[in-house]
C-alpha cells in the first residue's frame, strides 16, 4: 500500500447518500432556491476541504523534513566543474526558498478555499521548475525525496477534484444561472427605463402639438 493510500485510509469517511443525489436546476428555478442550494454546496465543499487539509498536514510535515535534509547537502566536496556546482547550489537554495514559502502559504489558506489551494499549487510548480532542474545536476537522493512529496500533493489535489467533480459542476452551473438571472433582471430594468423615457417624450410631443 502506497503512502497516499495509507493516508486516505486514515482520513477517508463514507459519503452520505444524500450527498450523492443530483438535482436539476434551470432559469425557471427561483433565485432563493438557487442561492440556498449554492450555500449548501459551499458548506459541503468546505467540509470536504477540511479533510483535504488534514491530509495536507501529514504530507507537508514530511516535505519539511525532506527539505531540511536538502538544506544540509554540501556540494563543496563534489569533484565536478565549479560552474556546474555553482548552478546546482543556486538551484538548491532557490528551490528551498520557494518550497518553504509554498508550505507556509498552503498552511494558511482557509480550509474552504479549494480554488486558492489549486492556484497556489500551480504557481509553485511553475515558479520552482527551473531551480528544481538546476538542483538535480548534482543532487539526487534528497531532491528525489522532495519530488515524491510534491507528487503526493499534486495527487491529493487531483483526486479531490475528481472525487468532488459533481459538486464543483453543480456549483458552477448554479453560479452561471444566478449570473444569467441577474443579467436578465438588469436587461428588463433597462427596457423599463427606456419605455418610461419614450412615454415621457411622447407626452412632451403631444403637449407641444396641443
mmCIF file of C-alpha atoms in Angstrom:
data_model
loop_
_atom_site.group_PDB
_atom_site.id
_atom_site.type_symbol
_atom_site.label_atom_id
_atom_site.label_comp_id
_atom_site.label_asym_id
_atom_site.label_seq_id
_atom_site.Cartn_x
_atom_site.Cartn_y
_atom_site.Cartn_z
ATOM 1 C CA UNK A 1 0.000 0.000 0.000
ATOM 2 C CA UNK A 2 1.468 3.355 -1.060
ATOM 3 C CA UNK A 3 1.861 6.457 1.095
ATOM 4 C CA UNK A 4 -1.244 8.175 -0.309
ATOM 5 C CA UNK A 5 -3.355 5.026 0.025
ATOM 6 C CA UNK A 6 -2.408 4.755 3.697
ATOM 7 C CA UNK A 7 -3.166 8.435 4.154
ATOM 8 C CA UNK A 8 -6.576 8.216 2.518
ATOM 9 C CA UNK A 9 -7.423 5.144 4.620
ATOM 10 C CA UNK A 10 -6.727 7.171 7.762
ATOM 11 C CA UNK A 11 -8.788 10.207 6.764
ATOM 12 C CA UNK A 12 -11.421 8.714 4.477
ATOM 13 C CA UNK A 13 -15.060 8.539 5.509
ATOM 14 C CA UNK A 14 -18.137 7.167 3.666
ATOM 15 C CA UNK A 15 -20.080 9.651 1.549
ATOM 16 C CA UNK A 16 -23.663 10.055 2.810
ATOM 17 C CA UNK A 17 -26.292 9.053 0.278
ATOM 18 C CA UNK A 18 -27.946 12.477 0.306
ATOM 19 C CA UNK A 19 -24.657 13.997 -0.901
ATOM 20 C CA UNK A 20 -24.727 11.754 -3.970
ATOM 21 C CA UNK A 21 -28.181 12.930 -5.048
ATOM 22 C CA UNK A 22 -28.146 15.145 -8.123
ATOM 23 C CA UNK A 23 -30.666 17.930 -8.618
ATOM 24 C CA UNK A 24 -31.597 19.697 -11.819
ATOM 25 C CA UNK A 25 -31.749 23.479 -12.000
ATOM 26 C CA UNK A 26 -32.702 25.903 -14.759
ATOM 27 C CA UNK A 27 -33.616 29.538 -15.349
ATOM 28 C CA UNK A 28 -37.087 28.599 -14.127
ATOM 29 C CA UNK A 29 -35.700 27.777 -10.670
ATOM 30 C CA UNK A 30 -36.385 30.596 -8.157
ATOM 31 C CA UNK A 31 -33.376 32.684 -7.135
ATOM 32 C CA UNK A 32 -33.963 31.870 -3.458
ATOM 33 C CA UNK A 33 -33.770 28.146 -4.217
ATOM 34 C CA UNK A 34 -30.582 28.569 -6.266
ATOM 35 C CA UNK A 35 -28.938 30.660 -3.552
ATOM 36 C CA UNK A 36 -29.965 28.138 -0.910
ATOM 37 C CA UNK A 37 -28.505 25.248 -2.894
ATOM 38 C CA UNK A 38 -25.314 27.185 -3.584
ATOM 39 C CA UNK A 39 -24.881 27.784 0.136
ATOM 40 C CA UNK A 40 -25.496 24.088 0.818
ATOM 41 C CA UNK A 41 -22.883 23.050 -1.762
ATOM 42 C CA UNK A 42 -20.385 25.568 -0.383
ATOM 43 C CA UNK A 43 -20.782 24.016 3.064
ATOM 44 C CA UNK A 44 -20.300 20.506 1.654
ATOM 45 C CA UNK A 45 -17.131 21.570 -0.166
ATOM 46 C CA UNK A 46 -15.908 23.343 2.956
ATOM 47 C CA UNK A 47 -16.310 20.149 4.984
ATOM 48 C CA UNK A 48 -14.570 18.043 2.374
ATOM 49 C CA UNK A 49 -11.732 20.556 2.012
ATOM 50 C CA UNK A 50 -11.208 20.330 5.781
ATOM 51 C CA UNK A 51 -10.404 16.647 5.243
ATOM 52 C CA UNK A 52 -8.001 17.598 2.454
ATOM 53 C CA UNK A 53 -6.221 19.978 4.847
ATOM 54 C CA UNK A 54 -5.798 17.137 7.330
ATOM 55 C CA UNK A 55 -4.144 15.043 4.614
ATOM 56 C CA UNK A 56 -2.012 18.008 3.544
ATOM 57 C CA UNK A 57 -0.770 18.447 7.094
ATOM 58 C CA UNK A 58 0.796 14.974 7.065
ATOM 59 C CA UNK A 59 2.335 15.432 3.602
ATOM 60 C CA UNK A 60 3.684 18.902 4.439
ATOM 61 C CA UNK A 61 5.295 17.579 7.618
ATOM 62 C CA UNK A 62 7.182 15.034 5.527
ATOM 63 C CA UNK A 63 8.030 17.643 2.887
ATOM 64 C CA UNK A 64 9.510 19.894 5.564
ATOM 65 C CA UNK A 65 11.665 17.022 6.834
ATOM 66 C CA UNK A 66 12.921 16.293 3.327
ATOM 67 C CA UNK A 67 13.572 19.974 2.645
ATOM 68 C CA UNK A 68 15.611 20.083 5.836
ATOM 69 C CA UNK A 69 17.699 17.178 4.520
ATOM 70 C CA UNK A 70 18.089 19.012 1.209
ATOM 71 C CA UNK A 71 19.247 22.147 3.039
ATOM 72 C CA UNK A 72 22.110 20.182 4.626
ATOM 73 C CA UNK A 73 23.534 18.912 1.341
ATOM 74 C CA UNK A 74 27.160 20.035 0.927
ATOM 75 C CA UNK A 75 28.403 20.266 -2.635
ATOM 76 C CA UNK A 76 31.841 21.624 -1.743
ATOM 77 C CA UNK A 77 33.398 18.156 -1.764
ATOM 78 C CA UNK A 78 31.981 17.189 -5.155
ATOM 79 C CA UNK A 79 34.617 16.634 -7.824
ATOM 80 C CA UNK A 80 32.757 18.470 -10.526
ATOM 81 C CA UNK A 81 33.214 21.540 -12.657
ATOM 82 C CA UNK A 82 32.879 24.626 -10.419
ATOM 83 C CA UNK A 83 30.353 26.178 -12.795
ATOM 84 C CA UNK A 84 28.119 23.102 -12.528
ATOM 85 C CA UNK A 85 28.491 23.095 -8.746
ATOM 86 C CA UNK A 86 27.519 26.757 -8.632
ATOM 87 C CA UNK A 87 24.440 26.224 -10.807
ATOM 88 C CA UNK A 88 23.306 23.265 -8.706
ATOM 89 C CA UNK A 89 23.924 25.130 -5.436
ATOM 90 C CA UNK A 90 21.973 28.199 -6.572
ATOM 91 C CA UNK A 91 19.186 25.903 -7.760
ATOM 92 C CA UNK A 92 19.093 24.167 -4.368
ATOM 93 C CA UNK A 93 18.926 27.470 -2.463
ATOM 94 C CA UNK A 94 16.250 28.941 -4.712
ATOM 95 C CA UNK A 95 14.178 25.775 -4.554
ATOM 96 C CA UNK A 96 14.342 25.669 -0.750
ATOM 97 C CA UNK A 97 13.184 29.279 -0.537
ATOM 98 C CA UNK A 98 10.285 28.757 -2.969
ATOM 99 C CA UNK A 99 9.220 25.442 -1.422
ATOM 100 C CA UNK A 100 9.236 26.721 2.169
ATOM 101 C CA UNK A 101 7.215 29.767 1.118
ATOM 102 C CA UNK A 102 4.764 27.439 -0.639
ATOM 103 C CA UNK A 103 4.274 25.360 2.517
ATOM 104 C CA UNK A 104 3.694 28.477 4.600
ATOM 105 C CA UNK A 105 1.136 29.780 2.112
ATOM 106 C CA UNK A 106 -0.707 26.463 1.845
ATOM 107 C CA UNK A 107 -0.911 26.024 5.617
ATOM 108 C CA UNK A 108 -2.506 29.466 5.926
ATOM 109 C CA UNK A 109 -5.145 29.058 3.209
ATOM 110 C CA UNK A 110 -8.709 28.963 4.507
ATOM 111 C CA UNK A 111 -9.930 25.388 4.709
ATOM 112 C CA UNK A 112 -12.880 26.090 2.401
ATOM 113 C CA UNK A 113 -10.843 27.705 -0.392
ATOM 114 C CA UNK A 114 -10.038 24.857 -2.782
ATOM 115 C CA UNK A 115 -9.631 27.251 -5.720
ATOM 116 C CA UNK A 116 -6.840 29.007 -3.807
ATOM 117 C CA UNK A 117 -5.213 25.665 -2.984
ATOM 118 C CA UNK A 118 -5.243 24.708 -6.658
ATOM 119 C CA UNK A 119 -3.926 28.062 -7.884
ATOM 120 C CA UNK A 120 -1.101 28.175 -5.303
ATOM 121 C CA UNK A 121 -0.002 24.669 -6.292
ATOM 122 C CA UNK A 122 0.126 25.678 -9.952
ATOM 123 C CA UNK A 123 2.095 28.830 -9.072
ATOM 124 C CA UNK A 124 4.591 26.799 -7.042
ATOM 125 C CA UNK A 125 5.137 24.213 -9.777
ATOM 126 C CA UNK A 126 5.766 26.958 -12.321
ATOM 127 C CA UNK A 127 7.980 29.078 -10.052
ATOM 128 C CA UNK A 128 10.138 26.149 -8.874
ATOM 129 C CA UNK A 129 10.625 24.325 -12.185
ATOM 130 C CA UNK A 130 13.932 25.958 -13.151
ATOM 131 C CA UNK A 131 15.544 25.806 -9.684
ATOM 132 C CA UNK A 132 14.437 22.176 -9.291
ATOM 133 C CA UNK A 133 16.023 21.283 -12.622
ATOM 134 C CA UNK A 134 19.283 23.066 -11.760
ATOM 135 C CA UNK A 135 19.463 21.423 -8.332
ATOM 136 C CA UNK A 136 19.263 17.944 -9.883
ATOM 137 C CA UNK A 137 22.569 18.468 -11.707
ATOM 138 C CA UNK A 138 24.464 17.263 -8.633
ATOM 139 C CA UNK A 139 21.793 16.348 -6.081
ATOM 140 C CA UNK A 140 19.925 13.083 -6.497
ATOM 141 C CA UNK A 141 18.590 11.374 -3.380
ATOM 142 C CA UNK A 142 17.476 14.436 -1.398
ATOM 143 C CA UNK A 143 15.798 16.242 -4.306
ATOM 144 C CA UNK A 144 14.234 12.928 -5.304
ATOM 145 C CA UNK A 145 12.510 12.591 -1.917
ATOM 146 C CA UNK A 146 11.228 16.148 -2.171
ATOM 147 C CA UNK A 147 9.922 15.426 -5.657
ATOM 148 C CA UNK A 148 7.973 12.444 -4.297
ATOM 149 C CA UNK A 149 6.357 14.706 -1.667
ATOM 150 C CA UNK A 150 5.351 17.255 -4.288
ATOM 151 C CA UNK A 151 3.958 14.461 -6.450
ATOM 152 C CA UNK A 152 1.846 13.308 -3.493
ATOM 153 C CA UNK A 153 0.487 16.843 -3.038
ATOM 154 C CA UNK A 154 -0.417 17.012 -6.736
ATOM 155 C CA UNK A 155 -2.122 13.627 -6.473
ATOM 156 C CA UNK A 156 -4.149 14.705 -3.430
ATOM 157 C CA UNK A 157 -5.399 17.797 -5.256
ATOM 158 C CA UNK A 158 -6.145 15.806 -8.410
ATOM 159 C CA UNK A 159 -8.073 13.107 -6.537
ATOM 160 C CA UNK A 160 -10.014 15.700 -4.550
ATOM 161 C CA UNK A 161 -11.007 17.448 -7.772
ATOM 162 C CA UNK A 162 -12.113 14.173 -9.389
ATOM 163 C CA UNK A 163 -13.917 12.841 -6.301
ATOM 164 C CA UNK A 164 -15.904 16.070 -5.981
ATOM 165 C CA UNK A 165 -16.346 16.886 -9.665
ATOM 166 C CA UNK A 166 -20.149 16.649 -9.427
ATOM 167 C CA UNK A 167 -20.238 19.174 -6.597
ATOM 168 C CA UNK A 168 -17.951 21.592 -8.444
ATOM 169 C CA UNK A 169 -20.044 21.135 -11.597
ATOM 170 C CA UNK A 170 -23.277 21.908 -9.729
ATOM 171 C CA UNK A 171 -21.703 24.932 -8.067
ATOM 172 C CA UNK A 172 -20.539 26.299 -11.425
ATOM 173 C CA UNK A 173 -23.941 25.679 -13.023
ATOM 174 C CA UNK A 174 -25.809 27.398 -10.208
ATOM 175 C CA UNK A 175 -23.353 30.293 -10.278
ATOM 176 C CA UNK A 176 -23.893 30.707 -14.021
ATOM 177 C CA UNK A 177 -27.685 30.552 -13.603
ATOM 178 C CA UNK A 178 -27.609 33.214 -10.888
ATOM 179 C CA UNK A 179 -25.418 35.404 -13.075
ATOM 180 C CA UNK A 180 -27.728 34.938 -16.067
ATOM 181 C CA UNK A 181 -30.791 35.706 -13.952
ATOM 182 C CA UNK A 182 -29.110 38.891 -12.746
ATOM 183 C CA UNK A 183 -28.340 39.875 -16.339
ATOM 184 C CA UNK A 184 -31.942 39.173 -17.379
ATOM 185 C CA UNK A 185 -33.164 41.273 -14.471
ATOM 186 C CA UNK A 186 -30.793 44.073 -15.500
ATOM 187 C CA UNK A 187 -31.974 43.994 -19.111
ATOM 188 C CA UNK A 188 -35.608 44.051 -18.014
ATOM 189 C CA UNK A 189 -34.917 47.070 -15.802
ATOM 190 C CA UNK A 190 -33.157 48.816 -18.679
ATOM 191 C CA UNK A 191 -36.095 48.153 -21.004
ATOM 192 C CA UNK A 192 -38.453 49.550 -18.390
ATOM 193 C CA UNK A 193 -36.353 52.687 -18.059
ATOM 194 C CA UNK A 194 -36.272 53.117 -21.846
ATOM 195 C CA UNK A 195 -40.065 52.626 -22.040
ATOM 196 C CA UNK A 196 -40.582 55.313 -19.414
ATOM 197 C CA UNK A 197 -38.324 57.704 -21.329
ATOM 198 C CA UNK A 198 -40.229 57.014 -24.538
ATOM 199 C CA UNK A 199 -43.520 57.703 -22.775
ATOM 200 C CA UNK A 200 -42.137 60.976 -21.427
ATOM 201 C CA UNK A 201 -41.036 62.026 -24.917
ATOM 202 C CA UNK A 202 -44.437 61.094 -26.359
ATOM 203 C CA UNK A 203 -46.144 63.133 -23.673
ATOM 204 C CA UNK A 204 -43.933 66.140 -24.364
ATOM 205 C CA UNK A 205 -44.594 65.869 -28.111
ATOM 206 C CA UNK A 206 -48.336 65.546 -27.540
ATOM 207 C CA UNK A 207 -48.387 68.548 -25.225
ATOM 208 C CA UNK A 208 -46.465 70.530 -27.834
ATOM 209 C CA UNK A 209 -48.978 69.697 -30.533
ATOM 210 C CA UNK A 210 -51.845 70.862 -28.346
#
